Coordinates of C-alpha atoms and ligand atoms in Angstrom, one line a residue:
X1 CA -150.1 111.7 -69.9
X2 CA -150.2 110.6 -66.3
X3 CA -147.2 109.2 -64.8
X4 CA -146.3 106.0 -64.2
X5 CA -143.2 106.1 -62.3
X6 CA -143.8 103.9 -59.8
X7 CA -144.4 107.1 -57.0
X8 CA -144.7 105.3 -53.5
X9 CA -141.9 102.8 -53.8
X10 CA -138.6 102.8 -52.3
X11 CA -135.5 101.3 -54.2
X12 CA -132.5 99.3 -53.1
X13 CA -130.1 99.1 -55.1
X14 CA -128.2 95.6 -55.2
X15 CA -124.4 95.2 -56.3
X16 CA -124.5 91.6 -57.1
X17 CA -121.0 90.6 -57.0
X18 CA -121.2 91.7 -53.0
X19 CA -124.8 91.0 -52.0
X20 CA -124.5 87.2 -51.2
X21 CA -122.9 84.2 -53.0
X22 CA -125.1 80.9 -52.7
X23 CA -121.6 79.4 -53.5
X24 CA -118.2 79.2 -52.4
X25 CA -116.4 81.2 -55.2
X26 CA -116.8 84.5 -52.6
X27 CA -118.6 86.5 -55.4
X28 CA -122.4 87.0 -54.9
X29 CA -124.8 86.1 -57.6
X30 CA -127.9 85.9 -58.6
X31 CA -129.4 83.0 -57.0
X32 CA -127.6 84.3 -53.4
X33 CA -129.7 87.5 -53.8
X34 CA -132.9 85.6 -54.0
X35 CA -132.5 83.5 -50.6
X36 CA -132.4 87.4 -49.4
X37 CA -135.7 88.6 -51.0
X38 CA -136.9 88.1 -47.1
X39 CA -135.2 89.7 -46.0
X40 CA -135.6 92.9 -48.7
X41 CA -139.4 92.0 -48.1
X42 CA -139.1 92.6 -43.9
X43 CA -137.3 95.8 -44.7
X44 CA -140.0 96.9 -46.9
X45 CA -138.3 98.0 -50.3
X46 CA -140.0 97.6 -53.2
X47 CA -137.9 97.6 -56.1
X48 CA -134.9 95.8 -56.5
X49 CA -132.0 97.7 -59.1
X50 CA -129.2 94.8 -60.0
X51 CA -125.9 96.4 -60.9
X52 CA -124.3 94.5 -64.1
X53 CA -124.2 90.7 -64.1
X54 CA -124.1 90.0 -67.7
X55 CA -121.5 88.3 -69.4
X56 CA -118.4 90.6 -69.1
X57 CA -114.6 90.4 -68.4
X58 CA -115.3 93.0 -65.6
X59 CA -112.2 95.4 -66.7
X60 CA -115.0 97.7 -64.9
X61 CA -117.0 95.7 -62.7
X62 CA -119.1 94.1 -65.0
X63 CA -120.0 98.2 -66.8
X64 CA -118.1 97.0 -69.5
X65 CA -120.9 94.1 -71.0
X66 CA -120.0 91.3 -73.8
X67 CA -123.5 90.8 -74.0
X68 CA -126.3 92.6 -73.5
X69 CA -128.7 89.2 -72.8
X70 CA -127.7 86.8 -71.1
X71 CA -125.7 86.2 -67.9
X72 CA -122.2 85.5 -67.1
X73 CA -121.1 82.5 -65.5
X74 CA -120.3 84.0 -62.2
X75 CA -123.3 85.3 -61.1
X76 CA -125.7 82.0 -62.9
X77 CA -127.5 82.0 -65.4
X78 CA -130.8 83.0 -67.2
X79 CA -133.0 81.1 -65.6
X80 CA -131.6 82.3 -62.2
X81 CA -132.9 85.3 -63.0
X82 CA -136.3 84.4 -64.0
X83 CA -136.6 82.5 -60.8
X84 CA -135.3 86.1 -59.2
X85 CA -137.9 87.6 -60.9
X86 CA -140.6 85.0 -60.1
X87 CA -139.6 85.1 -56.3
X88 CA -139.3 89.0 -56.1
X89 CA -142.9 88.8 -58.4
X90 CA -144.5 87.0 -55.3
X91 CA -143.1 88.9 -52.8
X92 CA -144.7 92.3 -54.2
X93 CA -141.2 93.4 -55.4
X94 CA -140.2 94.2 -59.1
X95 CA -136.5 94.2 -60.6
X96 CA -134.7 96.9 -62.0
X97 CA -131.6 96.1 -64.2
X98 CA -128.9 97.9 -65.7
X99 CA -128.9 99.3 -69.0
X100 CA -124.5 99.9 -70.0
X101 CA -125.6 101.5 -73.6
X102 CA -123.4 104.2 -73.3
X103 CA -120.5 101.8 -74.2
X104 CA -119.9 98.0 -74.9
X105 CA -116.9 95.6 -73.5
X106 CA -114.4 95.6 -76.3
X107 CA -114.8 92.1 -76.6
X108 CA -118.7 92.7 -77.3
X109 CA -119.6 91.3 -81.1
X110 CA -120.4 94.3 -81.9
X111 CA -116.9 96.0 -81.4
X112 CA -115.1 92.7 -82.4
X113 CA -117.4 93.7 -86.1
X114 CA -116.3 97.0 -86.2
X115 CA -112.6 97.2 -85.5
X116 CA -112.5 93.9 -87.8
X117 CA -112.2 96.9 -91.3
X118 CA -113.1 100.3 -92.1
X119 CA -116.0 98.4 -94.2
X120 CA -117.3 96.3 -91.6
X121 CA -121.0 97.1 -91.8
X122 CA -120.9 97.9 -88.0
X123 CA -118.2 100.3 -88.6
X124 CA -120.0 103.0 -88.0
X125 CA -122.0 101.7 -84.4
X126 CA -119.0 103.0 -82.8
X127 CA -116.8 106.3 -83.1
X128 CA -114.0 106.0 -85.4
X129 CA -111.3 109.0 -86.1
X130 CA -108.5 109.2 -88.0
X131 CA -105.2 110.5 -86.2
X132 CA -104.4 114.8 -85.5
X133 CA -102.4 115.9 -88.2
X134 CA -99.3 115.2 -85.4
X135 CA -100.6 111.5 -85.2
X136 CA -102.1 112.1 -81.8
X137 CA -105.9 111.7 -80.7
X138 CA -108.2 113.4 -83.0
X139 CA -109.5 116.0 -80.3
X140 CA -108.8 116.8 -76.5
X141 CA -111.6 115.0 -74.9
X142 CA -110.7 112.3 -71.5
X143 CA -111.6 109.9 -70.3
X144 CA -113.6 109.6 -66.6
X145 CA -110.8 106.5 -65.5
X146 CA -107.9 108.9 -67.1
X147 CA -106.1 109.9 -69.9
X148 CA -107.2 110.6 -73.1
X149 CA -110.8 109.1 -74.4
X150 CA -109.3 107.9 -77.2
X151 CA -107.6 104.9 -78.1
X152 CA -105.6 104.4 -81.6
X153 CA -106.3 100.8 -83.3
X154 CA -103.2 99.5 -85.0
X155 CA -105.6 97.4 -87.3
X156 CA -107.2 99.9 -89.2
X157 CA -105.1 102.9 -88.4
X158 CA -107.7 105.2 -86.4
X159 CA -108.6 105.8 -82.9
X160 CA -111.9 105.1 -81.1
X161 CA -113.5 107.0 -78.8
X162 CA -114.3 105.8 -74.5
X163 CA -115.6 108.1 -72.5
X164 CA -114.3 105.6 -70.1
X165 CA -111.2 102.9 -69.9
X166 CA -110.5 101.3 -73.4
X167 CA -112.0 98.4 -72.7
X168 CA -115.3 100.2 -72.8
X169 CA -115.7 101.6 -76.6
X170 CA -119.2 104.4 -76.7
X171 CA -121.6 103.2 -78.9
X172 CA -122.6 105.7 -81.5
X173 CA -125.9 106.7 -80.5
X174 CA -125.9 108.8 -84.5
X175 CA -126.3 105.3 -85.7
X176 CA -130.2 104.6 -86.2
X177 CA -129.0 100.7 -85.7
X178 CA -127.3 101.2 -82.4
X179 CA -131.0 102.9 -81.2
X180 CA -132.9 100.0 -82.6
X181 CA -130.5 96.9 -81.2
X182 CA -130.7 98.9 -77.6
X183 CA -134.3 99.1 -78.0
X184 CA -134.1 95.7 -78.4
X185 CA -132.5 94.7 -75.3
X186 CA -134.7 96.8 -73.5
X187 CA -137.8 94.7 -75.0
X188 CA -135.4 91.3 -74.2
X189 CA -135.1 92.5 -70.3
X190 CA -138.7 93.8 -69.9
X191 CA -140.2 91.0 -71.8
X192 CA -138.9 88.8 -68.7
X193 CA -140.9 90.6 -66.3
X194 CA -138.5 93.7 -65.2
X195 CA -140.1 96.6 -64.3
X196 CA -137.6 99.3 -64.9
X197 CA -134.2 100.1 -66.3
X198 CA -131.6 102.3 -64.8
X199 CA -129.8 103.8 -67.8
X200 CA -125.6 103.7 -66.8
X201 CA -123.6 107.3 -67.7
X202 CA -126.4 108.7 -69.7
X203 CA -124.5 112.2 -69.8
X204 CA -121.8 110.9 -72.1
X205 CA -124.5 109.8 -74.7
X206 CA -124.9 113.0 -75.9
X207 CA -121.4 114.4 -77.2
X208 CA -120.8 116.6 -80.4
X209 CA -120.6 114.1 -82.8
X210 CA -120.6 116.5 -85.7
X211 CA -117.7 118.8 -84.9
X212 CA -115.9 116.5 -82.2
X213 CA -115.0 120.4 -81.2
X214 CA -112.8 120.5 -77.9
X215 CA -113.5 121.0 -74.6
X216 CA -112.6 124.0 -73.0
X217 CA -110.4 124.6 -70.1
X218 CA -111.8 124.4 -66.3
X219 CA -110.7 127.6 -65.2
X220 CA -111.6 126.7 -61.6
X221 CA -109.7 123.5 -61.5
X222 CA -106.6 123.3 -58.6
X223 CA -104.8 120.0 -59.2
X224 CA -103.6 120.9 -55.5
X225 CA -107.1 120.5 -53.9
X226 CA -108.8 118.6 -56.7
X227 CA -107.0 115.0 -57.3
X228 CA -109.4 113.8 -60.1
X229 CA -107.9 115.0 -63.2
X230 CA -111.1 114.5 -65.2
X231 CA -112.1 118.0 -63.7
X232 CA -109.4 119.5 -65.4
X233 CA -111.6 120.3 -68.5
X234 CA -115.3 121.4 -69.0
X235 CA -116.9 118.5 -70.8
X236 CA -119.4 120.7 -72.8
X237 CA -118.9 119.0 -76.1
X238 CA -118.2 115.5 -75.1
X239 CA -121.2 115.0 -72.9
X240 CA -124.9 116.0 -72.1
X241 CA -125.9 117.7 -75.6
X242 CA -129.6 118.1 -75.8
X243 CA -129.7 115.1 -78.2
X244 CA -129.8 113.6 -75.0
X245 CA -133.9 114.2 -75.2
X246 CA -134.3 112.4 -78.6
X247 CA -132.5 109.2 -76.9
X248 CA -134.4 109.2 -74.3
X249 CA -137.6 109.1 -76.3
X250 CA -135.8 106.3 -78.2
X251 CA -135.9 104.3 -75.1
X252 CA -139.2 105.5 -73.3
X253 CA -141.0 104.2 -76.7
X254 CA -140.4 100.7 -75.9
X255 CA -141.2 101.0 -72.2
X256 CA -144.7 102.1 -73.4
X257 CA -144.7 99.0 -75.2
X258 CA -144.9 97.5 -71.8
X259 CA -147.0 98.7 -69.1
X260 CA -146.0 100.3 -66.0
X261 CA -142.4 100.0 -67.0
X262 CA -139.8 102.8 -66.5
X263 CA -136.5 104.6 -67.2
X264 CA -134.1 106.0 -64.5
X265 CA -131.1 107.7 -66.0
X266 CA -127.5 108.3 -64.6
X267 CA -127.4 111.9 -64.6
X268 CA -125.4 114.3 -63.1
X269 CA -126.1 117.9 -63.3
X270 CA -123.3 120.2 -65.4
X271 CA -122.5 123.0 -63.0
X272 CA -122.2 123.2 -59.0
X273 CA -122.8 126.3 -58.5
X274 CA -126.9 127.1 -58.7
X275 CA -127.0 123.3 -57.4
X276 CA -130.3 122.1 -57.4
X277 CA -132.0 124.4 -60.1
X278 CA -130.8 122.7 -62.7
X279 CA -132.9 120.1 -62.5
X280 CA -135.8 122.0 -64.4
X281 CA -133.4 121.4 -67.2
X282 CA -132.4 118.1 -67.1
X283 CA -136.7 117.1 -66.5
X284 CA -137.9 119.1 -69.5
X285 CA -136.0 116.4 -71.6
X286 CA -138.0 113.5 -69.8
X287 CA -140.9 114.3 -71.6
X288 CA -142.9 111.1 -71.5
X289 CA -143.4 111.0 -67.7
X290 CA -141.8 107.5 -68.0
X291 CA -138.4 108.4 -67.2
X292 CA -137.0 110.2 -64.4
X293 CA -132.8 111.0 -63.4
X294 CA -131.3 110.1 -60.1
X295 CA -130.6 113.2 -58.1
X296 CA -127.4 113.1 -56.7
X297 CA -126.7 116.4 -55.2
X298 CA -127.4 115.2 -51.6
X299 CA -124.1 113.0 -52.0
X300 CA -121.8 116.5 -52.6
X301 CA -123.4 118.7 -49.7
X302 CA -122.1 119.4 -46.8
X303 CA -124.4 117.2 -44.7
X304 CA -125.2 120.6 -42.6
X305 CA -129.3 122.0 -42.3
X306 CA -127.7 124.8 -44.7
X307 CA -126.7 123.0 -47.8
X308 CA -129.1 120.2 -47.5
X309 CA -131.9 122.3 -46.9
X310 CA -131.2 124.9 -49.7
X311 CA -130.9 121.9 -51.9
X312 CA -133.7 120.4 -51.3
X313 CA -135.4 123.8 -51.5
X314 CA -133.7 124.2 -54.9
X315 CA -134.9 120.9 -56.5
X316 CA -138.3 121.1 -54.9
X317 CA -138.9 124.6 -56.0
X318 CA -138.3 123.8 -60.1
X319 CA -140.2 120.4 -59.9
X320 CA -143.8 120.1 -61.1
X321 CA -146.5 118.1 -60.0
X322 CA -146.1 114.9 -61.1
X323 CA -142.4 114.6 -61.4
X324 CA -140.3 111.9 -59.5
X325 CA -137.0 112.8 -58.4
X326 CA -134.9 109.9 -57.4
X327 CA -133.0 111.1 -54.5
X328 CA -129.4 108.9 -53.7
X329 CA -127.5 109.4 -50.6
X330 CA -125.4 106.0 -51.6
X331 CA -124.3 104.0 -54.4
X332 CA -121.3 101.5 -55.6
X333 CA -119.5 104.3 -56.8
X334 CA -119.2 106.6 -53.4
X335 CA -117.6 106.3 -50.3
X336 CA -120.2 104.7 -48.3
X337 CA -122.9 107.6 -46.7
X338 CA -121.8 106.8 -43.2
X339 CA -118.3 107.2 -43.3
X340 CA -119.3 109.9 -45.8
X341 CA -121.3 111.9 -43.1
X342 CA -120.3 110.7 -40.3
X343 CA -121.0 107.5 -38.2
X344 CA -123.5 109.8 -35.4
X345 CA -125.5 111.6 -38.4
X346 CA -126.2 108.3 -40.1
X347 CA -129.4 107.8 -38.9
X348 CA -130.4 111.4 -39.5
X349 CA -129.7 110.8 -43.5
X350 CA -131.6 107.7 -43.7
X351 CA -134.6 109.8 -42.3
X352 CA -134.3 112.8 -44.7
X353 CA -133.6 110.5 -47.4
X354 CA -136.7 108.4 -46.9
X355 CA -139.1 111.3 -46.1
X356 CA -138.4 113.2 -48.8
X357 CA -140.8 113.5 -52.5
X358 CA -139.7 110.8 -55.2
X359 CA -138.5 107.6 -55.0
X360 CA -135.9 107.3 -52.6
X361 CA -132.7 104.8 -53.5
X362 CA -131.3 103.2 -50.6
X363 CA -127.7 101.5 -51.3
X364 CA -127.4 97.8 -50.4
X365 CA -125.5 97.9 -47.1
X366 CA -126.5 101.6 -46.0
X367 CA -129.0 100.2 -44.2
X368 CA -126.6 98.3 -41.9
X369 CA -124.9 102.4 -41.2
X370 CA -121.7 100.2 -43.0
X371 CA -118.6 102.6 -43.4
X372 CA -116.0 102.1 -45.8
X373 CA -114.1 98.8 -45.3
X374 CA -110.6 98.8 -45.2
X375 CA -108.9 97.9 -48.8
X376 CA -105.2 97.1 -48.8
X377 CA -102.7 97.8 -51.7
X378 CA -102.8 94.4 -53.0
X379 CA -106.7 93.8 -52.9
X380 CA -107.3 96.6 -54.8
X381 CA -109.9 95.4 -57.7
X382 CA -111.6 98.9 -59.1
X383 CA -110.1 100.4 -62.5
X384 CA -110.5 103.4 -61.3
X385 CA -108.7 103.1 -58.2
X386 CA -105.6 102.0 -60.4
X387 CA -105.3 104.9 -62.5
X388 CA -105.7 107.7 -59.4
X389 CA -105.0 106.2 -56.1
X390 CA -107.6 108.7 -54.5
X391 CA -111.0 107.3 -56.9
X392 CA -110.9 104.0 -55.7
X393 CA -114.0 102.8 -55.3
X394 CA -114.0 99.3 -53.7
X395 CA -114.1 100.5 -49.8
X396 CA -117.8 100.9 -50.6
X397 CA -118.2 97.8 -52.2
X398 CA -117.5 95.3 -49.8
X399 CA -119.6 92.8 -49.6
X400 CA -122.6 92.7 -46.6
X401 CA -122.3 91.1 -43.3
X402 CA -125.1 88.8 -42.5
X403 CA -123.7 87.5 -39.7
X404 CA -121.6 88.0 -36.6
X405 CA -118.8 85.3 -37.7
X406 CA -115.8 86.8 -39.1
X407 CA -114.0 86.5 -42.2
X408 CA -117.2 84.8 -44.3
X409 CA -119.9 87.2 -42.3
X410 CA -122.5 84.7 -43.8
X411 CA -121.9 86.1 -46.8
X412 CA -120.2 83.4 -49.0
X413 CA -118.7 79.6 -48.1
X414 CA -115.5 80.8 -49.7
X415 CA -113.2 83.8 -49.0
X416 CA -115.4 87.0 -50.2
X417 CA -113.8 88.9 -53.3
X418 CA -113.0 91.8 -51.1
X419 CA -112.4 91.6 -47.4
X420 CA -115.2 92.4 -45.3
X421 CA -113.1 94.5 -42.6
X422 CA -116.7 95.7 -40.9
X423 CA -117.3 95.6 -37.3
X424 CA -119.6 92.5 -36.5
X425 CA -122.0 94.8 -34.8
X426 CA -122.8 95.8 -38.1
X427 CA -124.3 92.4 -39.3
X428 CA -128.0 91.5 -40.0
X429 CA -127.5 89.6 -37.6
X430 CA -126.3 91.3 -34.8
X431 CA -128.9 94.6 -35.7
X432 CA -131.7 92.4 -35.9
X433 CA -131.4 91.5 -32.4
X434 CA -130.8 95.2 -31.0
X435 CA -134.2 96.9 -31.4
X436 CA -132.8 100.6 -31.9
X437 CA -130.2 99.6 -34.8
X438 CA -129.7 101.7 -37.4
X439 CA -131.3 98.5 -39.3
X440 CA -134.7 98.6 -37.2
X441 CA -134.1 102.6 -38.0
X442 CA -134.4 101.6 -41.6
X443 CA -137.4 99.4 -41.5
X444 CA -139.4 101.8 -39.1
X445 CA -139.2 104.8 -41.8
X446 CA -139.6 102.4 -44.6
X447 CA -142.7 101.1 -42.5
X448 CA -143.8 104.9 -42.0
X449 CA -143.4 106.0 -45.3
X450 CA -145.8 103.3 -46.9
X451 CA -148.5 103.9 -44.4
X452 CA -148.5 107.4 -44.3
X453 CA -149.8 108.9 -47.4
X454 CA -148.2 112.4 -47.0
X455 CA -144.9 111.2 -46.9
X456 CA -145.4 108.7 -50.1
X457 CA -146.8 111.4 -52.2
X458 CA -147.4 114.4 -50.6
X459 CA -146.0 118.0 -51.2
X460 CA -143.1 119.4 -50.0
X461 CA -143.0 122.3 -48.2
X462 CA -139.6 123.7 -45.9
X463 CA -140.5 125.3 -42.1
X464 CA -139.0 127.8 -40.7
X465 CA -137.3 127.4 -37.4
X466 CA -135.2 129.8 -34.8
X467 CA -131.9 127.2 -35.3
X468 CA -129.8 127.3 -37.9
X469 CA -128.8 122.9 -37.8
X470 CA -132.5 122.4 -37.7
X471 CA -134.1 121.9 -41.0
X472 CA -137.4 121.5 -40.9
X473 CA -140.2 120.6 -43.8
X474 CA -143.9 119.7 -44.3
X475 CA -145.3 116.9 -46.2
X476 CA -148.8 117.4 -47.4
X477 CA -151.3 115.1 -48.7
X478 CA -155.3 115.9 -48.8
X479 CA -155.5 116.5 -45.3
X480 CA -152.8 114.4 -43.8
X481 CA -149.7 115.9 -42.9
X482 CA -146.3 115.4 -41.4
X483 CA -143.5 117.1 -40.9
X484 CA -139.9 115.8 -40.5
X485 CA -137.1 117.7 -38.2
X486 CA -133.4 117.2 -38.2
X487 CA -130.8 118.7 -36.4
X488 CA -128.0 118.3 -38.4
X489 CA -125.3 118.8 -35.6
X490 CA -123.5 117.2 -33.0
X491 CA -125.0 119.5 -30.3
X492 CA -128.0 119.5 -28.5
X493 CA -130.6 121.5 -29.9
X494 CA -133.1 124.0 -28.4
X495 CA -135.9 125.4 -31.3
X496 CA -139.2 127.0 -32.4
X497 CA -141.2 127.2 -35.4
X498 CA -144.7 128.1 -35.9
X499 CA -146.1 124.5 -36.2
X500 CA -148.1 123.6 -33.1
X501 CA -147.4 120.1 -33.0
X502 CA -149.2 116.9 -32.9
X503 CA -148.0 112.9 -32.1
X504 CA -144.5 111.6 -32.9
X505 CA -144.3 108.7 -34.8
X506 CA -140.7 108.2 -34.8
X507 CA -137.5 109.6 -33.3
X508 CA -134.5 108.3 -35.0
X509 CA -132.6 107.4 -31.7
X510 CA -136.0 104.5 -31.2
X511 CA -136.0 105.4 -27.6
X512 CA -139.2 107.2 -27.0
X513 CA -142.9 105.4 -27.7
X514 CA -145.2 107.7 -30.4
X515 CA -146.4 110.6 -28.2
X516 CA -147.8 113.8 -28.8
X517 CA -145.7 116.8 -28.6
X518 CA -145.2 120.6 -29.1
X519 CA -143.5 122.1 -31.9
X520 CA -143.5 125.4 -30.7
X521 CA -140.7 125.0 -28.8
X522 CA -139.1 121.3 -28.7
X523 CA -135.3 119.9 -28.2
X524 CA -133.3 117.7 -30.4
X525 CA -130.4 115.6 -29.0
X526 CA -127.6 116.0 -31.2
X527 CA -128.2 114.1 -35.0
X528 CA -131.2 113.5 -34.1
X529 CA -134.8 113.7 -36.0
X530 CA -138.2 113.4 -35.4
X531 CA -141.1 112.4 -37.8
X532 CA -144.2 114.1 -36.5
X533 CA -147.5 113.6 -37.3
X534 CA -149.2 117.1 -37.6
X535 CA -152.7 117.5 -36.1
Ligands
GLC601 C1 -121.5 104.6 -64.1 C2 -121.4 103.4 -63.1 C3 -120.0 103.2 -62.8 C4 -119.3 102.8 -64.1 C5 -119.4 103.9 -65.1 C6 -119.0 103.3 -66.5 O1 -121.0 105.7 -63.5 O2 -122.2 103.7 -62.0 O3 -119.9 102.2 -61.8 O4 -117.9 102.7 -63.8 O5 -120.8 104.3 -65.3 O6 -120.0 102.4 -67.0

């Protein structure tokens, strides 16, 4: 079958709540984000993911949904989204929501049901255990926020399983009803015009549902050096059995129901060690070319030419023609990429991560080169940040400057959820006035990517090169070509490789017009990188 992931597109992934409030209450919504689709449409993405705004009581953020379709107060309503949709519609841009079905809120109806008895006919949608012989949880599994992943029920005397906090029950995925009433809300979201579904914590959909056997010890894990206990076990049993394929078909059936809809799953690979070949795994389960995982591995390398390269090199090498990795250098759950990387190599990830195969994912804010804002004690609001001081998440999730003026930024009439502690050189509006902002950075390599061909959906192919921060790699298409160099170092750098050269299109510093070079032997100012077009 030929694929219809949307290949050529570059995503941008929007976390609601911090986008832009039309409003005063200092919590974005949906009707904020569309007076931005301009904007989005001048920076030249083309698919729009929305983090969770359905009706939820946000113990996580809004990942712990009450119900699947419709839309909770705070971020408008239905027909705010259709008009989202409409807008985005006109503007060439398509939506891409978020699909929570590894777990529900507990206050979902469906929960509510099936805590009510042991008879409740939707008992068995979620997973129910009696208590260990000594009373305690039925097996040694935890949960990703902490502690155990299983909570006991006073009302009828067993625990439940959450691969997450409490709040957040797992659905049983066993349960042919649980796979039809999620099929149905994919068919509710793509029946309003969305064009794909990102698929939230896919891994912990497949557990051992059978034997509930235990997970095994991490013999690697050093509580001194790691600080996220959740590493402390293997999670072989409770997450990423090869069931996992026979969901996913579950899912990919409806969006063949629709056409050119699509699936983009959570997914993190199990081991760190081959990183990047596991990948051949984790795509031989996506068998209906309509579904494709993130690939997250650029977020956990060193941001050096060594580890990126051989990681790239890795993933490349196992893909097959026709396959769409995602690549992510950001999301709301990371510290943000430049404080992550670096402030001064910034602009060097933006240009691997949109020259690279696949659909790159930009996150909401990363185009601005935002670091990590500044969360004090008390305005902590992340779960996850409560239970290990070290996870918390919220620094990357403050909410975007538009403008210059400080505290607002442009971004809500009220006082934003979570301080926006950002220089104001970061704004829109203060980098749409500097012509060699990390913004204009942004926009130029979108720009580039959609009009060269080779870099949309050409072939990948690494370069060698005398310097050891210098990665170097080919994209081919037909008989275009262009080839992308980094130096991934704070140093000046003097190279060769065996490409001749041709004209630059683009240096990431924006300081030097398109001009044809050499390649044979060529210097890069420290984090810098050229896109070059060969011939
Ligand atoms: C995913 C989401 C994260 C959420 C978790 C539980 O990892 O990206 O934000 O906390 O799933 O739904």
């Amino acid at each position: 079958m030929a694929p219809q992931l949307p290949e050529g597109a570059v995503m941008y992934e929007v976390y609601p709540r911090s986008f832009s409030d039309s409003g005063d209450d200092g919590i974005g919504d949906l009707l904020g984000a569309t007076q931005r689709l301009d904007y989005l449409r001048w920076l030249g993405v083309n698919l729009l993911w929305l983090t969770p705004f359905y009706p939820s009581p946000l113990a996580d953020g809004g990942y712990d949904v009450a119900n699947y379709v419709g839309v909770d107060p705070l971020f408008g309503t239905l027909a705010d989204f259709d008009m989202l949709v409409a807008e985005a519609t006109m503007r060439s841009m398509g939506i891409v929501v978020d699909g929570v079905f590894n777990h529900t809120s507990d206050q979902h109806q469906w929960f509510v049901d099936s805590r009510s008895s042991r008879n409740s006919p939707r008992r068995g949608w979620y997973t129910w255990r009696n208590p260990a012989p000594d009373g305690g949880p039925p097996n040694n599994w935890i949960s990703v926020f902490g502690g155990s992943a299983w909570t006991y029920d006073e009302t009828t005397d067993q625990y439940y399983l959450h691969s997450f906090l409490p709040q957040q029950p797992d659905l049983n995925w066993e349960s042919p009803e649980v796979r039809q009433a999620l099929q149905s809300v994919l068919r509710f979201w793509f029946g309003r015009g969305v064009m794909g579904v990102r698929v939230d914590a896919w891994d912990w959909t497949g557990k051992d549902l059978q034997t509930f056997a235990d997970d095994p010890v991490n013999p690697d894990y050093d509580p001194a050096i790691d600080h996220d206990p959740y590493h402390r076990l293997l999670h072989t049993n409770s997450t990423r059995l090869p069931r996992l394929a026979d969901y996913l078909r579950a899912l990919e059936e409806v969006a063949q129901e629709f056409s050119g809809r699509f699936i983009v799953t959570e997914t993190y690979p199990a081991g760190r060690a081959e990183l990047g070949s596991e990948y051949r795994a984790i795509f031989d389960q996506y068998t209906l070319g309509l579904s494709t995982p993130f690939v997250f591995g650029l977020m956990w390398s060193e941001f050096n030419a060594l580890e990126v390269g051989r990681f790239v090199n890795r993933v490349q090498t196992v893909l097959r023609v026709g396959e769409v990795p995602m690549y992510v250098m950001g999301n709301h759950d990371s510290s943000r990429l430049a404080s992550r990387v670096g402030e001064p190599a910034a602009r060097a990830a933006a240009m691997l991560l949109l020259t690279l195969p696949g659909l790159p994912v930009i996150y909401a804010g990363d185009e601005l080169g935002l670091v990590d804002g500044v969360i004090l004690p008390h305005q902590v609001r992340d779960p996850a940040a409560k239970q290990h001081a070290k996870l918390g998440r919220d620094p990357g999730r403050t909410p975007i400057p538009w403008t210059v003026r400080r505290p607002k930024a442009g971004f809500t009439t009220g006082t934003p959820w979570l301080p926006i502690t950002q220089p104001s050189a970061m704004s829109v509006e203060a980098q749409l006035g500097n012509p060699r902002s990390t913004l204009q950075l942004y926009r130029q390599l979108i720009a580039i990517r959609h009009t060269e061909s080779s870099l949309e959906r050409g072939e990948y192919g690494p370069i060698s090169v005398s310097h050891p921060d210098v990665f170097v790699y080919v994209r081919r298409h037909r008989d275009e070509q262009v080839a992308v160099l980094l130096n991934l170092s704070g140093y000046d750098v003097r190279f060769s490789t065996l490409l001749d050269g041709g004209k630059r299109l683009l240096s990431s510093e924006l300081d030097m017009p398109a001009s044809d070079i050499s390649l044979r032997s060529a210097r890069l100012r420290p984090w810098e990188g050229w896109v070059v077009r060969l011939g």
